[in-house]
JSON list of C-alpha atoms in Angstrom, two decimals:
[
{"chain": "A", "resi": 1, "resn": "GLY", "atom": "CA", "xyz": [123.74, 71.61, 79.47]},
{"chain": "A", "resi": 2, "resn": "ALA", "atom": "CA", "xyz": [124.21, 70.82, 75.77]},
{"chain": "A", "resi": 3, "resn": "VAL", "atom": "CA", "xyz": [127.65, 72.33, 75.37]},
{"chain": "A", "resi": 4, "resn": "VAL", "atom": "CA", "xyz": [129.70, 71.75, 72.25]},
{"chain": "A", "resi": 5, "resn": "SER", "atom": "CA", "xyz": [133.35, 72.69, 72.10]},
{"chain": "A", "resi": 6, "resn": "GLN", "atom": "CA", "xyz": [135.50, 73.15, 69.06]},
{"chain": "A", "resi": 7, "resn": "HIS", "atom": "CA", "xyz": [139.27, 73.26, 68.79]},
{"chain": "A", "resi": 8, "resn": "PRO", "atom": "CA", "xyz": [141.17, 75.18, 67.65]},
{"chain": "A", "resi": 9, "resn": "SER", "atom": "CA", "xyz": [139.24, 78.44, 67.60]},
{"chain": "A", "resi": 10, "resn": "ARG", "atom": "CA", "xyz": [141.61, 79.97, 65.07]},
{"chain": "A", "resi": 11, "resn": "VAL", "atom": "CA", "xyz": [144.22, 78.49, 62.79]},
{"chain": "A", "resi": 12, "resn": "ILE", "atom": "CA", "xyz": [146.51, 79.99, 60.21]},
{"chain": "A", "resi": 13, "resn": "CYS", "atom": "CA", "xyz": [148.31, 77.62, 57.90]},
{"chain": "A", "resi": 14, "resn": "LYS", "atom": "CA", "xyz": [150.32, 77.61, 54.72]},
{"chain": "A", "resi": 15, "resn": "SER", "atom": "CA", "xyz": [148.82, 76.52, 51.45]},
{"chain": "A", "resi": 16, "resn": "GLY", "atom": "CA", "xyz": [149.19, 72.78, 50.90]},
{"chain": "A", "resi": 17, "resn": "THR", "atom": "CA", "xyz": [149.14, 71.78, 54.55]},
{"chain": "A", "resi": 18, "resn": "SER", "atom": "CA", "xyz": [146.38, 69.88, 56.32]},
{"chain": "A", "resi": 19, "resn": "VAL", "atom": "CA", "xyz": [144.39, 71.13, 59.28]},
{"chain": "A", "resi": 20, "resn": "LYS", "atom": "CA", "xyz": [142.36, 69.09, 61.74]},
{"chain": "A", "resi": 21, "resn": "ILE", "atom": "CA", "xyz": [139.42, 70.58, 63.62]},
{"chain": "A", "resi": 22, "resn": "GLU", "atom": "CA", "xyz": [137.87, 68.80, 66.59]},
{"chain": "A", "resi": 23, "resn": "CYS", "atom": "CA", "xyz": [134.27, 69.02, 67.70]},
{"chain": "A", "resi": 24, "resn": "ARG", "atom": "CA", "xyz": [133.24, 67.63, 71.08]},
{"chain": "A", "resi": 25, "resn": "SER", "atom": "CA", "xyz": [129.92, 67.34, 72.84]},
{"chain": "A", "resi": 26, "resn": "LEU", "atom": "CA", "xyz": [130.81, 67.89, 76.47]},
{"chain": "A", "resi": 27, "resn": "ASP", "atom": "CA", "xyz": [127.74, 66.86, 78.41]},
{"chain": "A", "resi": 28, "resn": "PHE", "atom": "CA", "xyz": [125.72, 64.68, 76.09]},
{"chain": "A", "resi": 29, "resn": "GLN", "atom": "CA", "xyz": [126.20, 61.92, 73.57]},
{"chain": "A", "resi": 30, "resn": "ALA", "atom": "CA", "xyz": [125.88, 63.12, 70.01]},
{"chain": "A", "resi": 31, "resn": "THR", "atom": "CA", "xyz": [124.68, 60.42, 67.67]},
{"chain": "A", "resi": 32, "resn": "THR", "atom": "CA", "xyz": [124.83, 62.88, 64.81]},
{"chain": "A", "resi": 33, "resn": "MET", "atom": "CA", "xyz": [127.20, 65.76, 64.19]},
{"chain": "A", "resi": 34, "resn": "PHE", "atom": "CA", "xyz": [127.09, 68.29, 61.40]},
{"chain": "A", "resi": 35, "resn": "TRP", "atom": "CA", "xyz": [129.78, 70.39, 59.80]},
{"chain": "A", "resi": 36, "resn": "TYR", "atom": "CA", "xyz": [128.97, 73.77, 58.34]},
{"chain": "A", "resi": 37, "resn": "ARG", "atom": "CA", "xyz": [130.98, 76.40, 56.54]},
{"chain": "A", "resi": 38, "resn": "GLN", "atom": "CA", "xyz": [130.19, 80.08, 56.72]},
{"chain": "A", "resi": 39, "resn": "PHE", "atom": "CA", "xyz": [131.76, 82.69, 54.48]},
{"chain": "A", "resi": 40, "resn": "PRO", "atom": "CA", "xyz": [131.75, 86.34, 55.62]},
{"chain": "A", "resi": 41, "resn": "LYS", "atom": "CA", "xyz": [128.27, 87.86, 55.74]},
{"chain": "A", "resi": 42, "resn": "GLN", "atom": "CA", "xyz": [126.71, 84.66, 54.44]},
{"chain": "A", "resi": 43, "resn": "SER", "atom": "CA", "xyz": [124.58, 81.95, 55.90]},
{"chain": "A", "resi": 44, "resn": "LEU", "atom": "CA", "xyz": [125.66, 78.57, 57.18]},
{"chain": "A", "resi": 45, "resn": "MET", "atom": "CA", "xyz": [126.08, 75.98, 54.48]},
{"chain": "A", "resi": 46, "resn": "LEU", "atom": "CA", "xyz": [125.89, 72.34, 55.49]},
{"chain": "A", "resi": 47, "resn": "MET", "atom": "CA", "xyz": [128.97, 70.44, 54.35]},
{"chain": "A", "resi": 48, "resn": "ALA", "atom": "CA", "xyz": [128.35, 66.99, 55.75]},
{"chain": "A", "resi": 49, "resn": "THR", "atom": "CA", "xyz": [126.46, 64.93, 58.27]},
{"chain": "A", "resi": 50, "resn": "SER", "atom": "CA", "xyz": [128.27, 62.34, 60.31]},
{"chain": "A", "resi": 51, "resn": "ASN", "atom": "CA", "xyz": [126.80, 59.57, 62.39]},
{"chain": "A", "resi": 52, "resn": "GLU", "atom": "CA", "xyz": [128.90, 57.85, 64.99]},
{"chain": "A", "resi": 53, "resn": "GLY", "atom": "CA", "xyz": [130.59, 54.78, 63.60]},
{"chain": "A", "resi": 54, "resn": "SER", "atom": "CA", "xyz": [129.60, 55.27, 59.99]},
{"chain": "A", "resi": 55, "resn": "LYS", "atom": "CA", "xyz": [130.78, 57.21, 56.97]},
{"chain": "A", "resi": 56, "resn": "ALA", "atom": "CA", "xyz": [129.83, 60.82, 56.66]},
{"chain": "A", "resi": 57, "resn": "THR", "atom": "CA", "xyz": [127.23, 61.96, 54.15]},
{"chain": "A", "resi": 58, "resn": "TYR", "atom": "CA", "xyz": [128.49, 64.88, 52.12]},
{"chain": "A", "resi": 59, "resn": "GLU", "atom": "CA", "xyz": [126.38, 67.58, 50.54]},
{"chain": "A", "resi": 60, "resn": "GLN", "atom": "CA", "xyz": [126.52, 68.11, 46.82]},
{"chain": "A", "resi": 61, "resn": "GLY", "atom": "CA", "xyz": [129.62, 69.99, 45.77]},
{"chain": "A", "resi": 62, "resn": "VAL", "atom": "CA", "xyz": [131.65, 69.14, 48.87]},
{"chain": "A", "resi": 63, "resn": "GLU", "atom": "CA", "xyz": [134.72, 67.03, 48.10]},
{"chain": "A", "resi": 64, "resn": "LYS", "atom": "CA", "xyz": [134.88, 64.12, 50.50]},
{"chain": "A", "resi": 65, "resn": "ASP", "atom": "CA", "xyz": [138.56, 63.51, 49.79]},
{"chain": "A", "resi": 66, "resn": "LYS", "atom": "CA", "xyz": [139.39, 67.09, 50.68]},
{"chain": "A", "resi": 67, "resn": "PHE", "atom": "CA", "xyz": [137.24, 67.38, 53.78]},
{"chain": "A", "resi": 68, "resn": "LEU", "atom": "CA", "xyz": [137.79, 64.20, 55.75]},
{"chain": "A", "resi": 69, "resn": "ILE", "atom": "CA", "xyz": [135.32, 63.59, 58.54]},
{"chain": "A", "resi": 70, "resn": "ASN", "atom": "CA", "xyz": [135.69, 61.07, 61.31]},
{"chain": "A", "resi": 71, "resn": "HIS", "atom": "CA", "xyz": [133.09, 60.44, 64.01]},
{"chain": "A", "resi": 72, "resn": "ALA", "atom": "CA", "xyz": [134.79, 57.79, 66.06]},
{"chain": "A", "resi": 73, "resn": "SER", "atom": "CA", "xyz": [132.87, 58.24, 69.28]},
{"chain": "A", "resi": 74, "resn": "LEU", "atom": "CA", "xyz": [129.59, 59.65, 70.54]},
{"chain": "A", "resi": 75, "resn": "THR", "atom": "CA", "xyz": [131.35, 62.78, 71.77]},
{"chain": "A", "resi": 76, "resn": "LEU", "atom": "CA", "xyz": [133.96, 63.52, 69.12]},
{"chain": "A", "resi": 77, "resn": "SER", "atom": "CA", "xyz": [133.95, 64.32, 65.43]},
{"chain": "A", "resi": 78, "resn": "THR", "atom": "CA", "xyz": [136.91, 65.66, 63.48]},
{"chain": "A", "resi": 79, "resn": "LEU", "atom": "CA", "xyz": [137.12, 67.54, 60.20]},
{"chain": "A", "resi": 80, "resn": "THR", "atom": "CA", "xyz": [140.44, 67.50, 58.37]},
{"chain": "A", "resi": 81, "resn": "VAL", "atom": "CA", "xyz": [140.95, 69.97, 55.58]},
{"chain": "A", "resi": 82, "resn": "THR", "atom": "CA", "xyz": [143.57, 68.33, 53.40]},
{"chain": "A", "resi": 83, "resn": "SER", "atom": "CA", "xyz": [145.95, 70.27, 51.18]},
{"chain": "A", "resi": 84, "resn": "ALA", "atom": "CA", "xyz": [144.33, 73.52, 52.16]},
{"chain": "A", "resi": 85, "resn": "HIS", "atom": "CA", "xyz": [144.23, 76.42, 49.72]},
{"chain": "A", "resi": 86, "resn": "PRO", "atom": "CA", "xyz": [143.37, 80.10, 50.27]},
{"chain": "A", "resi": 87, "resn": "GLU", "atom": "CA", "xyz": [139.84, 79.52, 48.96]},
{"chain": "A", "resi": 88, "resn": "ASP", "atom": "CA", "xyz": [139.29, 77.12, 51.88]},
{"chain": "A", "resi": 89, "resn": "SER", "atom": "CA", "xyz": [139.64, 80.04, 54.30]},
{"chain": "A", "resi": 90, "resn": "SER", "atom": "CA", "xyz": [136.34, 80.24, 56.12]},
{"chain": "A", "resi": 91, "resn": "PHE", "atom": "CA", "xyz": [134.54, 79.86, 59.42]},
{"chain": "A", "resi": 92, "resn": "TYR", "atom": "CA", "xyz": [133.92, 76.17, 60.09]},
{"chain": "A", "resi": 93, "resn": "ILE", "atom": "CA", "xyz": [131.21, 75.37, 62.61]},
{"chain": "A", "resi": 94, "resn": "CYS", "atom": "CA", "xyz": [130.15, 72.01, 63.95]},
{"chain": "A", "resi": 95, "resn": "SER", "atom": "CA", "xyz": [126.91, 71.13, 65.63]},
{"chain": "A", "resi": 96, "resn": "ALA", "atom": "CA", "xyz": [125.69, 68.11, 67.52]},
{"chain": "A", "resi": 97, "resn": "ARG", "atom": "CA", "xyz": [122.33, 66.50, 67.91]},
{"chain": "A", "resi": 98, "resn": "SER", "atom": "CA", "xyz": [121.61, 64.22, 70.81]},
{"chain": "A", "resi": 99, "resn": "GLY", "atom": "CA", "xyz": [119.36, 61.80, 69.01]},
{"chain": "A", "resi": 100, "resn": "GLY", "atom": "CA", "xyz": [115.85, 60.65, 69.64]},
{"chain": "A", "resi": 101, "resn": "PHE", "atom": "CA", "xyz": [113.11, 62.78, 68.14]},
{"chain": "A", "resi": 102, "resn": "THR", "atom": "CA", "xyz": [114.66, 66.14, 68.83]},
{"chain": "A", "resi": 103, "resn": "ASP", "atom": "CA", "xyz": [116.00, 68.09, 65.89]},
{"chain": "A", "resi": 104, "resn": "THR", "atom": "CA", "xyz": [117.69, 70.72, 68.00]},
{"chain": "A", "resi": 105, "resn": "GLN", "atom": "CA", "xyz": [121.31, 71.17, 67.11]},
{"chain": "A", "resi": 106, "resn": "TYR", "atom": "CA", "xyz": [123.82, 72.68, 69.49]},
{"chain": "A", "resi": 107, "resn": "PHE", "atom": "CA", "xyz": [126.58, 74.61, 67.85]},
{"chain": "A", "resi": 108, "resn": "GLY", "atom": "CA", "xyz": [130.24, 74.79, 68.66]},
{"chain": "A", "resi": 109, "resn": "PRO", "atom": "CA", "xyz": [131.98, 78.17, 68.81]},
{"chain": "A", "resi": 110, "resn": "GLY", "atom": "CA", "xyz": [133.48, 77.72, 65.36]},
{"chain": "A", "resi": 111, "resn": "THR", "atom": "CA", "xyz": [136.99, 77.59, 63.92]},
{"chain": "A", "resi": 112, "resn": "ARG", "atom": "CA", "xyz": [138.29, 80.41, 61.77]},
{"chain": "A", "resi": 113, "resn": "LEU", "atom": "CA", "xyz": [140.67, 78.98, 59.20]},
{"chain": "A", "resi": 114, "resn": "THR", "atom": "CA", "xyz": [143.01, 81.24, 57.27]},
{"chain": "A", "resi": 115, "resn": "VAL", "atom": "CA", "xyz": [145.12, 79.68, 54.56]},
{"chain": "A", "resi": 116, "resn": "LEU", "atom": "CA", "xyz": [148.02, 81.81, 53.38]},
{"chain": "B", "resi": 1, "resn": "GLY", "atom": "CA", "xyz": [115.99, 70.26, 47.48]},
{"chain": "B", "resi": 2, "resn": "GLN", "atom": "CA", "xyz": [114.59, 72.20, 50.39]},
{"chain": "B", "resi": 3, "resn": "GLN", "atom": "CA", "xyz": [115.12, 75.94, 50.24]},
{"chain": "B", "resi": 4, "resn": "VAL", "atom": "CA", "xyz": [114.50, 78.49, 52.95]},
{"chain": "B", "resi": 5, "resn": "MET", "atom": "CA", "xyz": [114.22, 82.15, 52.01]},
{"chain": "B", "resi": 6, "resn": "GLN", "atom": "CA", "xyz": [114.55, 84.87, 54.60]},
{"chain": "B", "resi": 7, "resn": "ILE", "atom": "CA", "xyz": [113.83, 88.58, 54.35]},
{"chain": "B", "resi": 8, "resn": "PRO", "atom": "CA", "xyz": [114.94, 91.24, 54.78]},
{"chain": "B", "resi": 9, "resn": "GLN", "atom": "CA", "xyz": [118.66, 90.71, 54.43]},
{"chain": "B", "resi": 10, "resn": "TYR", "atom": "CA", "xyz": [119.46, 93.83, 56.44]},
{"chain": "B", "resi": 11, "resn": "GLN", "atom": "CA", "xyz": [117.42, 95.95, 58.83]},
{"chain": "B", "resi": 12, "resn": "HIS", "atom": "CA", "xyz": [118.44, 99.14, 60.58]},
{"chain": "B", "resi": 13, "resn": "VAL", "atom": "CA", "xyz": [116.14, 100.35, 63.34]},
{"chain": "B", "resi": 14, "resn": "GLN", "atom": "CA", "xyz": [116.23, 103.06, 65.96]},
{"chain": "B", "resi": 15, "resn": "GLU", "atom": "CA", "xyz": [116.43, 101.75, 69.49]},
{"chain": "B", "resi": 16, "resn": "GLY", "atom": "CA", "xyz": [112.90, 101.25, 70.74]},
{"chain": "B", "resi": 17, "resn": "GLU", "atom": "CA", "xyz": [111.44, 100.44, 67.32]},
{"chain": "B", "resi": 18, "resn": "ASP", "atom": "CA", "xyz": [110.07, 97.03, 66.47]},
{"chain": "B", "resi": 19, "resn": "PHE", "atom": "CA", "xyz": [111.72, 94.52, 64.12]},
{"chain": "B", "resi": 20, "resn": "THR", "atom": "CA", "xyz": [110.41, 91.56, 62.15]},
{"chain": "B", "resi": 21, "resn": "THR", "atom": "CA", "xyz": [112.14, 88.97, 60.00]},
{"chain": "B", "resi": 22, "resn": "TYR", "atom": "CA", "xyz": [110.30, 86.45, 57.83]},
{"chain": "B", "resi": 23, "resn": "CYS", "atom": "CA", "xyz": [111.11, 82.98, 56.58]},
{"chain": "B", "resi": 24, "resn": "ASN", "atom": "CA", "xyz": [109.53, 80.97, 53.80]},
{"chain": "B", "resi": 25, "resn": "SER", "atom": "CA", "xyz": [110.25, 77.37, 52.96]},
{"chain": "B", "resi": 26, "resn": "SER", "atom": "CA", "xyz": [109.78, 75.74, 49.58]},
{"chain": "B", "resi": 27, "resn": "THR", "atom": "CA", "xyz": [108.51, 72.60, 51.34]},
{"chain": "B", "resi": 28, "resn": "THR", "atom": "CA", "xyz": [106.48, 71.78, 54.42]},
{"chain": "B", "resi": 29, "resn": "LEU", "atom": "CA", "xyz": [108.66, 71.64, 57.50]},
{"chain": "B", "resi": 30, "resn": "SER", "atom": "CA", "xyz": [108.54, 69.30, 60.45]},
{"chain": "B", "resi": 31, "resn": "ASN", "atom": "CA", "xyz": [109.77, 72.16, 62.60]},
{"chain": "B", "resi": 32, "resn": "ILE", "atom": "CA", "xyz": [111.54, 75.47, 62.34]},
{"chain": "B", "resi": 33, "resn": "GLN", "atom": "CA", "xyz": [114.27, 76.80, 64.58]},
{"chain": "B", "resi": 34, "resn": "TRP", "atom": "CA", "xyz": [115.61, 80.27, 65.14]},
{"chain": "B", "resi": 35, "resn": "TYR", "atom": "CA", "xyz": [119.18, 81.21, 65.94]},
{"chain": "B", "resi": 36, "resn": "LYS", "atom": "CA", "xyz": [120.99, 84.43, 66.77]},
{"chain": "B", "resi": 37, "resn": "GLN", "atom": "CA", "xyz": [124.58, 85.05, 65.78]},
{"chain": "B", "resi": 38, "resn": "ARG", "atom": "CA", "xyz": [126.43, 87.98, 67.23]},
{"chain": "B", "resi": 39, "resn": "PRO", "atom": "CA", "xyz": [129.24, 89.53, 65.17]},
{"chain": "B", "resi": 40, "resn": "GLY", "atom": "CA", "xyz": [132.25, 87.23, 65.38]},
{"chain": "B", "resi": 41, "resn": "GLY", "atom": "CA", "xyz": [130.29, 84.59, 67.25]},
{"chain": "B", "resi": 42, "resn": "HIS", "atom": "CA", "xyz": [128.53, 81.35, 66.51]},
{"chain": "B", "resi": 43, "resn": "PRO", "atom": "CA", "xyz": [124.81, 80.66, 66.14]},
{"chain": "B", "resi": 44, "resn": "VAL", "atom": "CA", "xyz": [122.97, 80.38, 69.43]},
{"chain": "B", "resi": 45, "resn": "PHE", "atom": "CA", "xyz": [119.72, 78.45, 69.56]},
{"chain": "B", "resi": 46, "resn": "LEU", "atom": "CA", "xyz": [116.71, 80.60, 70.44]},
{"chain": "B", "resi": 47, "resn": "ILE", "atom": "CA", "xyz": [113.65, 78.44, 69.96]},
{"chain": "B", "resi": 48, "resn": "GLN", "atom": "CA", "xyz": [112.01, 75.61, 68.07]},
{"chain": "B", "resi": 49, "resn": "LEU", "atom": "CA", "xyz": [108.46, 75.67, 66.72]},
{"chain": "B", "resi": 50, "resn": "VAL", "atom": "CA", "xyz": [106.77, 72.40, 65.89]},
{"chain": "B", "resi": 51, "resn": "LYS", "atom": "CA", "xyz": [103.00, 72.82, 65.71]},
{"chain": "B", "resi": 52, "resn": "SER", "atom": "CA", "xyz": [101.02, 74.41, 62.92]},
{"chain": "B", "resi": 53, "resn": "GLY", "atom": "CA", "xyz": [100.08, 77.98, 63.90]},
{"chain": "B", "resi": 54, "resn": "GLU", "atom": "CA", "xyz": [102.26, 77.88, 66.99]},
{"chain": "B", "resi": 55, "resn": "VAL", "atom": "CA", "xyz": [103.17, 81.13, 68.69]},
{"chain": "B", "resi": 56, "resn": "LYS", "atom": "CA", "xyz": [105.85, 81.34, 71.34]},
{"chain": "B", "resi": 57, "resn": "LYS", "atom": "CA", "xyz": [107.16, 84.31, 73.28]},
{"chain": "B", "resi": 58, "resn": "GLN", "atom": "CA", "xyz": [110.47, 84.97, 74.96]},
{"chain": "B", "resi": 59, "resn": "LYS", "atom": "CA", "xyz": [110.29, 88.33, 76.69]},
{"chain": "B", "resi": 60, "resn": "ARG", "atom": "CA", "xyz": [110.29, 90.85, 73.81]},
{"chain": "B", "resi": 61, "resn": "LEU", "atom": "CA", "xyz": [110.64, 88.16, 71.11]},
{"chain": "B", "resi": 62, "resn": "THR", "atom": "CA", "xyz": [107.58, 86.58, 69.50]},
{"chain": "B", "resi": 63, "resn": "PHE", "atom": "CA", "xyz": [107.94, 83.59, 67.19]},
{"chain": "B", "resi": 64, "resn": "GLN", "atom": "CA", "xyz": [105.21, 82.32, 64.87]},
{"chain": "B", "resi": 65, "resn": "PHE", "atom": "CA", "xyz": [104.92, 79.19, 62.74]},
{"chain": "B", "resi": 66, "resn": "GLY", "atom": "CA", "xyz": [102.48, 79.35, 59.86]},
{"chain": "B", "resi": 67, "resn": "GLU", "atom": "CA", "xyz": [99.40, 77.19, 59.56]},
{"chain": "B", "resi": 68, "resn": "ALA", "atom": "CA", "xyz": [100.86, 75.40, 56.56]},
{"chain": "B", "resi": 69, "resn": "LYS", "atom": "CA", "xyz": [104.20, 74.93, 58.36]},
{"chain": "B", "resi": 70, "resn": "LYS", "atom": "CA", "xyz": [106.01, 76.61, 55.50]},
{"chain": "B", "resi": 71, "resn": "ASN", "atom": "CA", "xyz": [106.62, 80.04, 56.92]},
{"chain": "B", "resi": 72, "resn": "SER", "atom": "CA", "xyz": [107.67, 81.63, 60.16]},
{"chain": "B", "resi": 73, "resn": "SER", "atom": "CA", "xyz": [108.42, 85.01, 61.64]},
{"chain": "B", "resi": 74, "resn": "LEU", "atom": "CA", "xyz": [110.38, 86.51, 64.49]},
{"chain": "B", "resi": 75, "resn": "HIS", "atom": "CA", "xyz": [109.20, 89.81, 65.91]},
{"chain": "B", "resi": 76, "resn": "ILE", "atom": "CA", "xyz": [111.14, 91.87, 68.42]},
{"chain": "B", "resi": 77, "resn": "THR", "atom": "CA", "xyz": [109.27, 94.56, 70.30]},
{"chain": "B", "resi": 78, "resn": "ALA", "atom": "CA", "xyz": [111.08, 97.72, 71.37]},
{"chain": "B", "resi": 79, "resn": "THR", "atom": "CA", "xyz": [114.53, 96.75, 70.19]},
{"chain": "B", "resi": 80, "resn": "GLN", "atom": "CA", "xyz": [117.59, 97.32, 72.34]},
{"chain": "B", "resi": 81, "resn": "THR", "atom": "CA", "xyz": [121.24, 97.58, 71.37]},
{"chain": "B", "resi": 82, "resn": "THR", "atom": "CA", "xyz": [121.77, 94.10, 72.81]},
{"chain": "B", "resi": 83, "resn": "ASP", "atom": "CA", "xyz": [119.51, 92.75, 70.06]},
{"chain": "B", "resi": 84, "resn": "VAL", "atom": "CA", "xyz": [122.19, 93.48, 67.45]},
{"chain": "B", "resi": 85, "resn": "GLY", "atom": "CA", "xyz": [123.20, 90.44, 65.42]},
{"chain": "B", "resi": 86, "resn": "THR", "atom": "CA", "xyz": [122.11, 88.21, 62.59]},
{"chain": "B", "resi": 87, "resn": "TYR", "atom": "CA", "xyz": [118.97, 86.18, 63.05]},
{"chain": "B", "resi": 88, "resn": "PHE", "atom": "CA", "xyz": [118.70, 82.92, 61.16]},
{"chain": "B", "resi": 89, "resn": "CYS", "atom": "CA", "xyz": [115.76, 80.67, 60.71]},
{"chain": "B", "resi": 90, "resn": "ALA", "atom": "CA", "xyz": [116.49, 77.02, 60.00]},
{"chain": "B", "resi": 91, "resn": "GLY", "atom": "CA", "xyz": [113.94, 74.58, 58.69]},
{"chain": "B", "resi": 92, "resn": "SER", "atom": "CA", "xyz": [113.97, 70.89, 59.42]},
{"chain": "B", "resi": 93, "resn": "GLY", "atom": "CA", "xyz": [112.38, 68.62, 56.88]},
{"chain": "B", "resi": 94, "resn": "SER", "atom": "CA", "xyz": [111.98, 64.90, 56.44]},
{"chain": "B", "resi": 95, "resn": "ALA", "atom": "CA", "xyz": [115.74, 64.32, 56.41]},
{"chain": "B", "resi": 96, "resn": "ARG", "atom": "CA", "xyz": [116.03, 66.02, 59.83]},
{"chain": "B", "resi": 97, "resn": "GLN", "atom": "CA", "xyz": [118.76, 68.26, 58.51]},
{"chain": "B", "resi": 98, "resn": "LEU", "atom": "CA", "xyz": [118.63, 71.97, 59.04]},
{"chain": "B", "resi": 99, "resn": "THR", "atom": "CA", "xyz": [118.45, 74.26, 56.05]},
{"chain": "B", "resi": 100, "resn": "PHE", "atom": "CA", "xyz": [119.37, 77.76, 57.10]},
{"chain": "B", "resi": 101, "resn": "GLY", "atom": "CA", "xyz": [117.83, 80.89, 55.73]},
{"chain": "B", "resi": 102, "resn": "SER", "atom": "CA", "xyz": [120.13, 83.63, 54.52]},
{"chain": "B", "resi": 103, "resn": "GLY", "atom": "CA", "xyz": [119.76, 85.53, 57.77]},
{"chain": "B", "resi": 104, "resn": "THR", "atom": "CA", "xyz": [118.66, 89.04, 58.66]},
{"chain": "B", "resi": 105, "resn": "GLN", "atom": "CA", "xyz": [121.36, 91.31, 59.99]},
{"chain": "B", "resi": 106, "resn": "LEU", "atom": "CA", "xyz": [119.85, 93.65, 62.56]},
{"chain": "B", "resi": 107, "resn": "THR", "atom": "CA", "xyz": [121.50, 96.94, 63.44]},
{"chain": "B", "resi": 108, "resn": "VAL", "atom": "CA", "xyz": [120.04, 98.94, 66.31]},
{"chain": "B", "resi": 109, "resn": "LEU", "atom": "CA", "xyz": [120.93, 102.62, 66.34]},
{"chain": "B", "resi": 110, "resn": "PRO", "atom": "CA", "xyz": [121.09, 104.19, 69.81]}
]
């Protein structure tokens, strides 16, 4: 149980275009989903927390107008990188938490974004 | 804000040797979690520790949570090549968000 999928797994785009990444909890309802970014050989940095049906909470330094997050249902959250630039190239990973008192997060397989 | 420090950053061991990674939090944690990330992969949940002084074992892996709930360790006995990867601790505080340590990249030499 507790499987989280992410799509696409890899994407290459031109500078200035927008890219949408989907994160789905397949066998549980995720009241909260998290989006992380990981640069090569570095740790995971939390970008934002999204709760189903409400606006995402962004971490300091993360531009909310650039990284649009939508959590429209209990099983789906999307991250859209708008007007992507080469410096946005990174590994984007989502995670989902089922709610209640558990803090365990289940991670998706990640999306490797390369902006040319 | 909450900070989680993890050492060492890198560790090379001969197969069969033991390995330990340590985490320290700047604040008291409600729980601490450990993850393993293989090269090119995503973090995989290993365990969660909640109680002060808790010790949990998974085969050759031993996890400890400090009495003050501010530090933790992961010890691997008799490493194998399958243990290769980066081990992250992640602390959960009052906001129930995870703050990840910097990770320890383990290389096991055959």
